[in-house]
Tab-separated table of C-alpha atoms and ligand atoms in Angstrom:
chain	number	residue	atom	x	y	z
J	1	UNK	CA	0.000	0.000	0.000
J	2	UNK	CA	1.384	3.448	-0.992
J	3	UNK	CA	0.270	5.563	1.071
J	4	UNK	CA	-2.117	8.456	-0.705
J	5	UNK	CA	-0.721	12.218	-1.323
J	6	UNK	CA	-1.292	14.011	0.609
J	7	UNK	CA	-0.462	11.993	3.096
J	8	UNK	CA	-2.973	10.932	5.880
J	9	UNK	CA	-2.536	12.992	9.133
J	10	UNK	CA	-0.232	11.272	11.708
J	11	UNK	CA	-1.071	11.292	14.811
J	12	UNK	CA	1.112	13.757	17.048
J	13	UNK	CA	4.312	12.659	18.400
J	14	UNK	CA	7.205	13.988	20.246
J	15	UNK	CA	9.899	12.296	17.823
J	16	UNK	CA	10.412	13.538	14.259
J	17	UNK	CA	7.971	12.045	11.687
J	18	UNK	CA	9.427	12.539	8.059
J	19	UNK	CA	7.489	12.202	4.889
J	20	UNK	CA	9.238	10.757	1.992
J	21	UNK	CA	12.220	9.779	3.526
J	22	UNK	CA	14.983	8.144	1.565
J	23	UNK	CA	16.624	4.934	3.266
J	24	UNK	CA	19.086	4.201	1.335
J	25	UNK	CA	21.097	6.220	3.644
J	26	UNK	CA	20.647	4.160	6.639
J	27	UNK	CA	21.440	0.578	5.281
J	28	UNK	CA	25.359	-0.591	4.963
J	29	UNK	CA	24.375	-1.437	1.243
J	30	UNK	CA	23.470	2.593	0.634
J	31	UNK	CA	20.711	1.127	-2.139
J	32	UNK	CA	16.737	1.359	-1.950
J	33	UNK	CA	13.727	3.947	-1.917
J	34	UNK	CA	12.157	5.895	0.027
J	35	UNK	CA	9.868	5.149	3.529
J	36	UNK	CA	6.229	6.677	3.075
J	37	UNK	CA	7.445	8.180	6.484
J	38	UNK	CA	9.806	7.403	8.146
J	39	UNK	CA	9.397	8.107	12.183
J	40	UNK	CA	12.592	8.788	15.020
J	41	UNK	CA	10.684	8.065	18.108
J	42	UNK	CA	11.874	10.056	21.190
J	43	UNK	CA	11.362	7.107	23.685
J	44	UNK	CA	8.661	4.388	24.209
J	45	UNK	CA	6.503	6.286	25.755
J	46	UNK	CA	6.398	8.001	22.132
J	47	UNK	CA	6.232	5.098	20.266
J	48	UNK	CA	3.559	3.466	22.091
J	49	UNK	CA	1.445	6.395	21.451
J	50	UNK	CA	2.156	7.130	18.142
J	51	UNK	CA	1.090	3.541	17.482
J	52	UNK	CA	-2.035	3.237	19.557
J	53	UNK	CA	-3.193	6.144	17.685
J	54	UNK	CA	-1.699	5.092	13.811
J	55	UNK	CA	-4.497	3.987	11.242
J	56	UNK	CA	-4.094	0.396	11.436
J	57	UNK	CA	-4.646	-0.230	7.661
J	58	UNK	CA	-0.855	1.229	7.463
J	59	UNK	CA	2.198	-0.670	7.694
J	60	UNK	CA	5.180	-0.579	10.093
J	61	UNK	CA	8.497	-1.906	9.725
J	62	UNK	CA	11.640	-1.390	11.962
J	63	UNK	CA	14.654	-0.390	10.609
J	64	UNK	CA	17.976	-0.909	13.130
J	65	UNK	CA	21.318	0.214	11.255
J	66	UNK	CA	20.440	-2.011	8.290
J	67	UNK	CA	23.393	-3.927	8.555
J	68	UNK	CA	21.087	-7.062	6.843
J	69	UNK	CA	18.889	-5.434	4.480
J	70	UNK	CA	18.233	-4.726	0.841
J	71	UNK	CA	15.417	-2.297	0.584
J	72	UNK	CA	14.225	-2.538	-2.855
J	73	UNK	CA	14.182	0.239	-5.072
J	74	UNK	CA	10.305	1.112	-4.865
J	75	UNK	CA	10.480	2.072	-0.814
J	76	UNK	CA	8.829	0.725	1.768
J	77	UNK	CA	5.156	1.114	2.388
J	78	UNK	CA	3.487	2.922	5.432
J	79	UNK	CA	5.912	3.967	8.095
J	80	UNK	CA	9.373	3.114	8.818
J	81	UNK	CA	10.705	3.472	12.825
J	82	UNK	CA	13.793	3.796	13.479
J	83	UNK	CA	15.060	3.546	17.260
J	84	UNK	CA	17.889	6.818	17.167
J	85	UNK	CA	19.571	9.247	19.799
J	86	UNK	CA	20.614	8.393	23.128
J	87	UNK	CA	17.172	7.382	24.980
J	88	UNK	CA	17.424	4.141	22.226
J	89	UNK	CA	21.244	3.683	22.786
J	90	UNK	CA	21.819	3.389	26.691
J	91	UNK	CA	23.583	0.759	28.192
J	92	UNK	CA	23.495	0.390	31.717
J	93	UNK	CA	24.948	-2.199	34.458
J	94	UNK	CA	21.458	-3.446	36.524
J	95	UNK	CA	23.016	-7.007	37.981
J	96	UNK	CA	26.008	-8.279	38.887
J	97	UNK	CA	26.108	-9.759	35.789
J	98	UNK	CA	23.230	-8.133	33.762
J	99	UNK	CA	22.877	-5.074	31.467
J	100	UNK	CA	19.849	-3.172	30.544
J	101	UNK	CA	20.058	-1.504	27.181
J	102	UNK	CA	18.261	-0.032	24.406
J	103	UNK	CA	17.366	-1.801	21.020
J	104	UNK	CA	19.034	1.226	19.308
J	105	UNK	CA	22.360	0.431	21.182
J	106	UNK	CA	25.210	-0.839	18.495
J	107	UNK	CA	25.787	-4.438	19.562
J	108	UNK	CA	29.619	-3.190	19.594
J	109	UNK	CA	28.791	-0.404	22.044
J	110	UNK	CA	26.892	-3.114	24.598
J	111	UNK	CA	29.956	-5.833	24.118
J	112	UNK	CA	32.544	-2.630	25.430
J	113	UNK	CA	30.388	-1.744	28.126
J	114	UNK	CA	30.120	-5.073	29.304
J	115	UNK	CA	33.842	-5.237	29.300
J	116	UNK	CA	34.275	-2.019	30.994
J	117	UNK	CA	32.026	-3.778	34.025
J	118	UNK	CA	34.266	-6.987	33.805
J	119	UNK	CA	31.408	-8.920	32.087
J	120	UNK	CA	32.460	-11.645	30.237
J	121	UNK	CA	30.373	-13.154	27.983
J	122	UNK	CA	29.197	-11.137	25.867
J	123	UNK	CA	32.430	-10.154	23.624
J	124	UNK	CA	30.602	-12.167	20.767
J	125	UNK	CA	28.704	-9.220	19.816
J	126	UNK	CA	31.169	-7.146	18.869
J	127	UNK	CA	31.694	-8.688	15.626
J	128	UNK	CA	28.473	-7.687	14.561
J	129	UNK	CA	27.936	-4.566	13.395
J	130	UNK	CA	23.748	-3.948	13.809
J	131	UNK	CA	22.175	-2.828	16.857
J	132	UNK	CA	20.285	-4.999	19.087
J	133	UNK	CA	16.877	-4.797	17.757
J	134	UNK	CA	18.177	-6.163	14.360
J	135	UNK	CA	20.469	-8.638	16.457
J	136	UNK	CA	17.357	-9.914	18.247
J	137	UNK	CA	14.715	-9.978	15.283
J	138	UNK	CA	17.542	-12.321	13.562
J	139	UNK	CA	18.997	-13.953	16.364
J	140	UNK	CA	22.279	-12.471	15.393
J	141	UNK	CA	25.632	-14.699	16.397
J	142	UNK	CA	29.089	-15.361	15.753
J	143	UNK	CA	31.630	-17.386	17.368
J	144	UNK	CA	29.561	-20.414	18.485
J	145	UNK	CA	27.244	-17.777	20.657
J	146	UNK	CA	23.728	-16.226	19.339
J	147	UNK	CA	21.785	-13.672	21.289
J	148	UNK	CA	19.289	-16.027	22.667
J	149	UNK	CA	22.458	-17.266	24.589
J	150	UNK	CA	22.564	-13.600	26.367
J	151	UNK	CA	19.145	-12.581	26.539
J	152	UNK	CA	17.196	-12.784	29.718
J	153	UNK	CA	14.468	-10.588	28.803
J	154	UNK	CA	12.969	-8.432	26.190
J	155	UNK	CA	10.442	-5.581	25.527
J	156	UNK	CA	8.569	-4.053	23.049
J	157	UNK	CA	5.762	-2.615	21.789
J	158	UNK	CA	3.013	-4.005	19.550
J	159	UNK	CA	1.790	-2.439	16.062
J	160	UNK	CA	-1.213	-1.744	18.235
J	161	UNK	CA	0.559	0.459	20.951
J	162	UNK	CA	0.484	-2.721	23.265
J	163	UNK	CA	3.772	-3.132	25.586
J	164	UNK	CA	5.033	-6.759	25.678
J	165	UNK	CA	7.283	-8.805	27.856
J	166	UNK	CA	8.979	-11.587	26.913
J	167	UNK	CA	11.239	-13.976	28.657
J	168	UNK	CA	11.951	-14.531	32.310
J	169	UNK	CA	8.915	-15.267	33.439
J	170	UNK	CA	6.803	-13.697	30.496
J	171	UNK	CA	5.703	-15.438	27.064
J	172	UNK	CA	8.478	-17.235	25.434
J	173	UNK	CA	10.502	-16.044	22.237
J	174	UNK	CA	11.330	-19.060	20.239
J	175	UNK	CA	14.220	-18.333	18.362
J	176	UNK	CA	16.645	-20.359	15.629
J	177	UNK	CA	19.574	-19.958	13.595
J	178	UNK	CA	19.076	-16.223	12.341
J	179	UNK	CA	15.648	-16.595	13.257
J	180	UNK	CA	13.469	-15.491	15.454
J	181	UNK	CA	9.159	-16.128	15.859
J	182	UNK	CA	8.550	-12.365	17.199
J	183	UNK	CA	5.449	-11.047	15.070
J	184	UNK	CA	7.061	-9.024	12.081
J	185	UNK	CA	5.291	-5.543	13.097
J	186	UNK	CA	6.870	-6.198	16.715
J	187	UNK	CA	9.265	-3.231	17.616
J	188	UNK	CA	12.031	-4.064	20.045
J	189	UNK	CA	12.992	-1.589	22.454
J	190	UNK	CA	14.761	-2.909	25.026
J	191	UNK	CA	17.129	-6.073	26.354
J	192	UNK	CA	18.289	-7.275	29.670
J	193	UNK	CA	21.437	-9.501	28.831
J	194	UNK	CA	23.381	-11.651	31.413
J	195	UNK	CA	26.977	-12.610	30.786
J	196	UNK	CA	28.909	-15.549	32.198
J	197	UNK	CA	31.002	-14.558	35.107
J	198	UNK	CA	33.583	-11.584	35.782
J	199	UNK	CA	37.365	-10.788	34.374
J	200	UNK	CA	39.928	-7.947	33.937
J	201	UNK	CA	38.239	-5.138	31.643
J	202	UNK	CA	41.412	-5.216	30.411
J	203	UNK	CA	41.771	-8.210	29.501
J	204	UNK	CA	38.100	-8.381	27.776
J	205	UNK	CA	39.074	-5.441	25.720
J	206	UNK	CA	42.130	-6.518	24.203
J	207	UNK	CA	39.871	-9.616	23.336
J	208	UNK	CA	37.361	-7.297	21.352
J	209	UNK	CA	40.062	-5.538	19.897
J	210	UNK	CA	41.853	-9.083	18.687
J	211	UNK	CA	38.236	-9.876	17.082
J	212	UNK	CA	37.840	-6.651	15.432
J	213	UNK	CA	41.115	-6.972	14.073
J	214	UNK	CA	40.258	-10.718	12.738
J	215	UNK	CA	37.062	-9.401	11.320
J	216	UNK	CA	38.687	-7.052	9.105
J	217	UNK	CA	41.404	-9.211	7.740
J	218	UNK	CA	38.276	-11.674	6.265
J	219	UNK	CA	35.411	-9.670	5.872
J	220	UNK	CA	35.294	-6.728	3.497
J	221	UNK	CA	33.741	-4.074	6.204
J	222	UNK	CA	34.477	-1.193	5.011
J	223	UNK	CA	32.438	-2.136	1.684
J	224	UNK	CA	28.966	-1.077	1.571
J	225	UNK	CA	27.609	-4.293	2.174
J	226	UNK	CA	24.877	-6.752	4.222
J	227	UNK	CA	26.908	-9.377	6.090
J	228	UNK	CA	26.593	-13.186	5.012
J	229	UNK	CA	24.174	-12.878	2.109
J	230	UNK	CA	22.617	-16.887	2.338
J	231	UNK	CA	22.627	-18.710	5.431
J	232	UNK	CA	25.160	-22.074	6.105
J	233	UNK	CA	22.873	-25.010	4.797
J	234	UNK	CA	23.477	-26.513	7.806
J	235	UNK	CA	22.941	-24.743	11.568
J	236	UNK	CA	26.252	-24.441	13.568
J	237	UNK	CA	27.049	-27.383	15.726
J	238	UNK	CA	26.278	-29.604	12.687
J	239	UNK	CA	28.778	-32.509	11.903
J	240	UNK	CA	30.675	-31.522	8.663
J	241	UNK	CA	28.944	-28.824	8.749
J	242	UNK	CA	28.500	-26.948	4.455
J	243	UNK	CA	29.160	-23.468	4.834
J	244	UNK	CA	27.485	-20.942	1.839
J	245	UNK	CA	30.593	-19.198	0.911
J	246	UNK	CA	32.491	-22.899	-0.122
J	247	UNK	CA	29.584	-23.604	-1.962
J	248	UNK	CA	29.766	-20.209	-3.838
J	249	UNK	CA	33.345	-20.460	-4.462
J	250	UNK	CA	33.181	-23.806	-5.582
J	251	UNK	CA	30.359	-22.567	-8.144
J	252	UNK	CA	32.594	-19.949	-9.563
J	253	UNK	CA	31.010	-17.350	-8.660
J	254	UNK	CA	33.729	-15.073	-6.590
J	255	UNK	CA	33.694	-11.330	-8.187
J	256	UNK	CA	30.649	-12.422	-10.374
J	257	UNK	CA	29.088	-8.717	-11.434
J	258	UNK	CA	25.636	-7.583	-12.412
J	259	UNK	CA	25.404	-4.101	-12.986
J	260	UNK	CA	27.076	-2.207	-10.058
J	261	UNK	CA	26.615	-5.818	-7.105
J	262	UNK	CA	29.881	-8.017	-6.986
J	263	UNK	CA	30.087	-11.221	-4.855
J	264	UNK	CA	33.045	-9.900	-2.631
J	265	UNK	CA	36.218	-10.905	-3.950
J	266	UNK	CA	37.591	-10.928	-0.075
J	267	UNK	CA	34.662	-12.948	1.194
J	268	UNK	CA	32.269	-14.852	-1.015
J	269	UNK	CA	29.478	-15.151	0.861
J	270	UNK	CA	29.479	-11.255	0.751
J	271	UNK	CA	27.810	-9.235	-1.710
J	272	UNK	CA	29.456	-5.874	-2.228
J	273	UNK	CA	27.886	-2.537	-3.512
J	274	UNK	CA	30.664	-1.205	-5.963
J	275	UNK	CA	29.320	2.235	-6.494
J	276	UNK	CA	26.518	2.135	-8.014
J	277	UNK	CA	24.480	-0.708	-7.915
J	278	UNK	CA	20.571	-0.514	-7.543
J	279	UNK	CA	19.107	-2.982	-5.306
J	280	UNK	CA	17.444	-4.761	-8.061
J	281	UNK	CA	21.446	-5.420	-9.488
J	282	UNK	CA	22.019	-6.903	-5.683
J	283	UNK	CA	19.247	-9.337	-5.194
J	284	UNK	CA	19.713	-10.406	-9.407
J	285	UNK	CA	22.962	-11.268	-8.405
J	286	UNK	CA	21.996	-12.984	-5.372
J	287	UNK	CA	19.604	-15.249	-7.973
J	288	UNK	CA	22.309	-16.112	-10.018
J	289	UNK	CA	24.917	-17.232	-7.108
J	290	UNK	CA	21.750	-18.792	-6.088
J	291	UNK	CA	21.173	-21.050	-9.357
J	292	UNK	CA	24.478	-21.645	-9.951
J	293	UNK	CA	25.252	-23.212	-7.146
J	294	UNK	CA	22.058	-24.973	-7.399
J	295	UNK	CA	23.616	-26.545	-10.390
J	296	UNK	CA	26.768	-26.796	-9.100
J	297	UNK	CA	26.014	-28.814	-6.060
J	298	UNK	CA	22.673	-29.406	-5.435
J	299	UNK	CA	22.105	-26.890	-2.769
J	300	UNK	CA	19.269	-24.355	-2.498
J	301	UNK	CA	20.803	-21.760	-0.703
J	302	UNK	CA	18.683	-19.250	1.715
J	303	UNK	CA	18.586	-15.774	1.829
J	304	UNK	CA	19.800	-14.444	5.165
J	305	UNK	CA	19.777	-10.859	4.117
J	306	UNK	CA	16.126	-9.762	4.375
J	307	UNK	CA	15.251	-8.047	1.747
J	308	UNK	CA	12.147	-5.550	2.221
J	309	UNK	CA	9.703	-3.128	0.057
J	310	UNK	CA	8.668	-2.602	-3.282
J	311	UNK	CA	9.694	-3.931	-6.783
J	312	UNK	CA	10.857	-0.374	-8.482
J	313	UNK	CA	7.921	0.178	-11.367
J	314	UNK	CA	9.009	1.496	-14.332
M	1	FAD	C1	30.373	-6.668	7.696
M	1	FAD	C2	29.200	-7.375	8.323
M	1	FAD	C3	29.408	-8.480	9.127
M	1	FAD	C4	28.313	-9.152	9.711
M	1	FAD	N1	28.541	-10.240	10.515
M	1	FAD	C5	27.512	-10.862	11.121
M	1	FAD	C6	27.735	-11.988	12.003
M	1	FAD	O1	28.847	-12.411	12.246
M	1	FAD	N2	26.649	-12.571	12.563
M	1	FAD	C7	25.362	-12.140	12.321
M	1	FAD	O2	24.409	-12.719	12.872
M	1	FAD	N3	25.130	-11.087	11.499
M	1	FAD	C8	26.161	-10.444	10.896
M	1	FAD	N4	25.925	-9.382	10.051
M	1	FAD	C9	24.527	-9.011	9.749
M	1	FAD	C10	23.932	-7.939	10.670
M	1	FAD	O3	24.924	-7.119	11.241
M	1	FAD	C11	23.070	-8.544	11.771
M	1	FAD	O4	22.011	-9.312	11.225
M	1	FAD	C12	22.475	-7.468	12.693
M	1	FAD	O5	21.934	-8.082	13.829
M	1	FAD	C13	21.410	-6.623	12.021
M	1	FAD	O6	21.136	-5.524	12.866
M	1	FAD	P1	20.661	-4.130	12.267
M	1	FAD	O7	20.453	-3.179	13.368
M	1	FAD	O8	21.585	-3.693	11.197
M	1	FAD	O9	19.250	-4.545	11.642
M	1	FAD	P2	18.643	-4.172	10.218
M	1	FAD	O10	19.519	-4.708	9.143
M	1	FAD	O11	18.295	-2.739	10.167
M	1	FAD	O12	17.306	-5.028	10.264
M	1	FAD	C14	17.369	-6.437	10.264
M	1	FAD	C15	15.986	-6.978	10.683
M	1	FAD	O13	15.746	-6.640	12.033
M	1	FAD	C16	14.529	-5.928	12.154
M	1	FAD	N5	14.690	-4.950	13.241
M	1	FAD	C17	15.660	-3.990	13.359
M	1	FAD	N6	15.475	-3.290	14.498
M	1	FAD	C18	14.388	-3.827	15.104
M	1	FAD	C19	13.687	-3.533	16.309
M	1	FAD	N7	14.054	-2.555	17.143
M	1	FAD	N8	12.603	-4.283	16.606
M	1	FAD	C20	12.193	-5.277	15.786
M	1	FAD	N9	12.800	-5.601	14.634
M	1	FAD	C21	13.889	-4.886	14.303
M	1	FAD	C22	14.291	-5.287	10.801
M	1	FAD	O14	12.911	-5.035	10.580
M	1	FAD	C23	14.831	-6.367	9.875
M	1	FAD	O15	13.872	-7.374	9.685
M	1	FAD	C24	26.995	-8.703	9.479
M	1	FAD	C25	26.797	-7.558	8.664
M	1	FAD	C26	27.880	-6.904	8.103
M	1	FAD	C27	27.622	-5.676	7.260
């Protein structure tokens, strides 16, 4: 549904409420149209107003630091939140082992301040580089440890305005490898997370450091890019486990091109934006790695970037 010009009238909120807004902007890939609106929430209080009082014929759809998206070329229908500023960002020691932070908070930000407490745990999360709403919508891991592994509770706020408590003691999240059952107009805006005992903050730091440092020898980060395009055919833990990128390689398709998207030469798994690639060039290369290594080996590989909005019309 586009929404009708001139737009409907929003209901008042405190936060910033943008017609129009491009997106591209906000995703690693810089690729993809325009929001109807796009809406910066000043806290939940905000959100859970704005929402209660939103036509409900009009979509929502959160937006972290899109650090696993494609938005397609045609925008996004209805309204786009996005969790920004430093009410969405805070990180703050509430156990003895346990943080309380907000969804907007870079996973990165939360994995330092645990370290500055002496939380171990939780260093994980530094090699990815979304923000914990994304990281919990997708279940977001590396290093043998997923979210779920951290997360003691969570909260959020329906399409309907509704806040919602999940875990410890409240309904149960049931999540998988990059996966997670939360209903898709579900908006994240805050996590308690409990790491797994105490150490020197030095010591944790130097650790995050030595992972940063690993990620950017492999990965091509400083691309504009999504992360691992296709999930591993087979969840972690798995004996002889396929991972996507042999596949790819092994289907020739490292550096394959169409239009402005290359399959990272670095990392094959990777699909890079090389300038100027639309997001139709991205997900038409993602096809073709896709069928290719269908023929190669057999394998039907699954998106793991999500890829959101409209087909561009002509
Ligand atoms: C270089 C690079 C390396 C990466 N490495 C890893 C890795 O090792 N492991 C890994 O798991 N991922 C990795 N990723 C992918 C990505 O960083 C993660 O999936 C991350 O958790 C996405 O967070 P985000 O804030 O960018 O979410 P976005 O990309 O903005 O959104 C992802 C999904 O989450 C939803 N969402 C976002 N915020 C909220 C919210 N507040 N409430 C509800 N839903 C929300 C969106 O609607 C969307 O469906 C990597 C990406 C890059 C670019």
């Amino acid at each position: 549904m586009t929404l009708p010009s001139p737009l409907p009238a929003f209901p008042p909120a405190r936060g910033k409420l943008i017609p129009g807004a491009a997106l591209a902007p906000y995703t690693w890939f810089r690729v993809g149209g325009p929001a109807d609106a796009l809406f910066l929430p000043e806290d939940a209080n905000d959100l859970a107003g704005f929402l209660a009082a939103l036509d409900p014929s009009v979509p929502v759809t959160a937006l972290g630091v899109g650090s696993n998206l494609i938005v397609r070329d045609g925008g996004i229908d209805g309204v786009v939140i996005r969790l920004m500023g430093r009410a969405w960002g805070e990180v703050m020691k509430t156990g003895e082992l346990e943080l309380t932070a907000g969804a907007g908070a870079l996973d990165l930000a939360v994995a330092r301040a645990a370290g500055k407490h002496g939380i171990t745990g939780l260093e994980f999360l530094s090699g990815i580089p979304g923000s914990l709403g994304g990281a919990t919508r997708t279940n977001a891991g590396c290093y043998g440890r997923e979210l779920k592994d951290v997360l003691v509770r969570l909260e959020g706020i329906t399409r309907t305005g509704e806040r919602r408590t999940y875990g410890d003691g409240h309904g149960a999240v049931h999540f998988s490898y990059r996966h997670s059952d939360l209903p898709e107009d579900f908006i994240v805006t805050r996590l308690v997370l409990r790491g797994t005992g105490l150490d020197d903050p030095a010591e944790i730091a130097a650790q995050i450091d030595a992972l940063q440092a690993r990620r950017a020898e492999t990965q091509p980060i400083r691309e504009k890019t999504s992360g691992s395009t296709f999930a591993n055919p087979d969840p972690p833990g798995t004996p002889d486990q396929r991972s996507a990128w042999k596949l790819i390689d092994a289907a020739g398709c490292r550096g394959l091109k169409v239009g402005g998207a290359q399959v990272s030469p670095m990392h094959c798994n990777f699909l890079i934006n090389t300038g100027e690639a639309t997001a139709a060039d991205l997900e038409a290369l993602g096809e073709l790695v896709r069928a290719r290594v269908l023929e190669h080996s057999g394998v039907s590989l699954r998106w793991e970037v999500r890829r959101i909005g409209r087909l561009q019309t002509a």
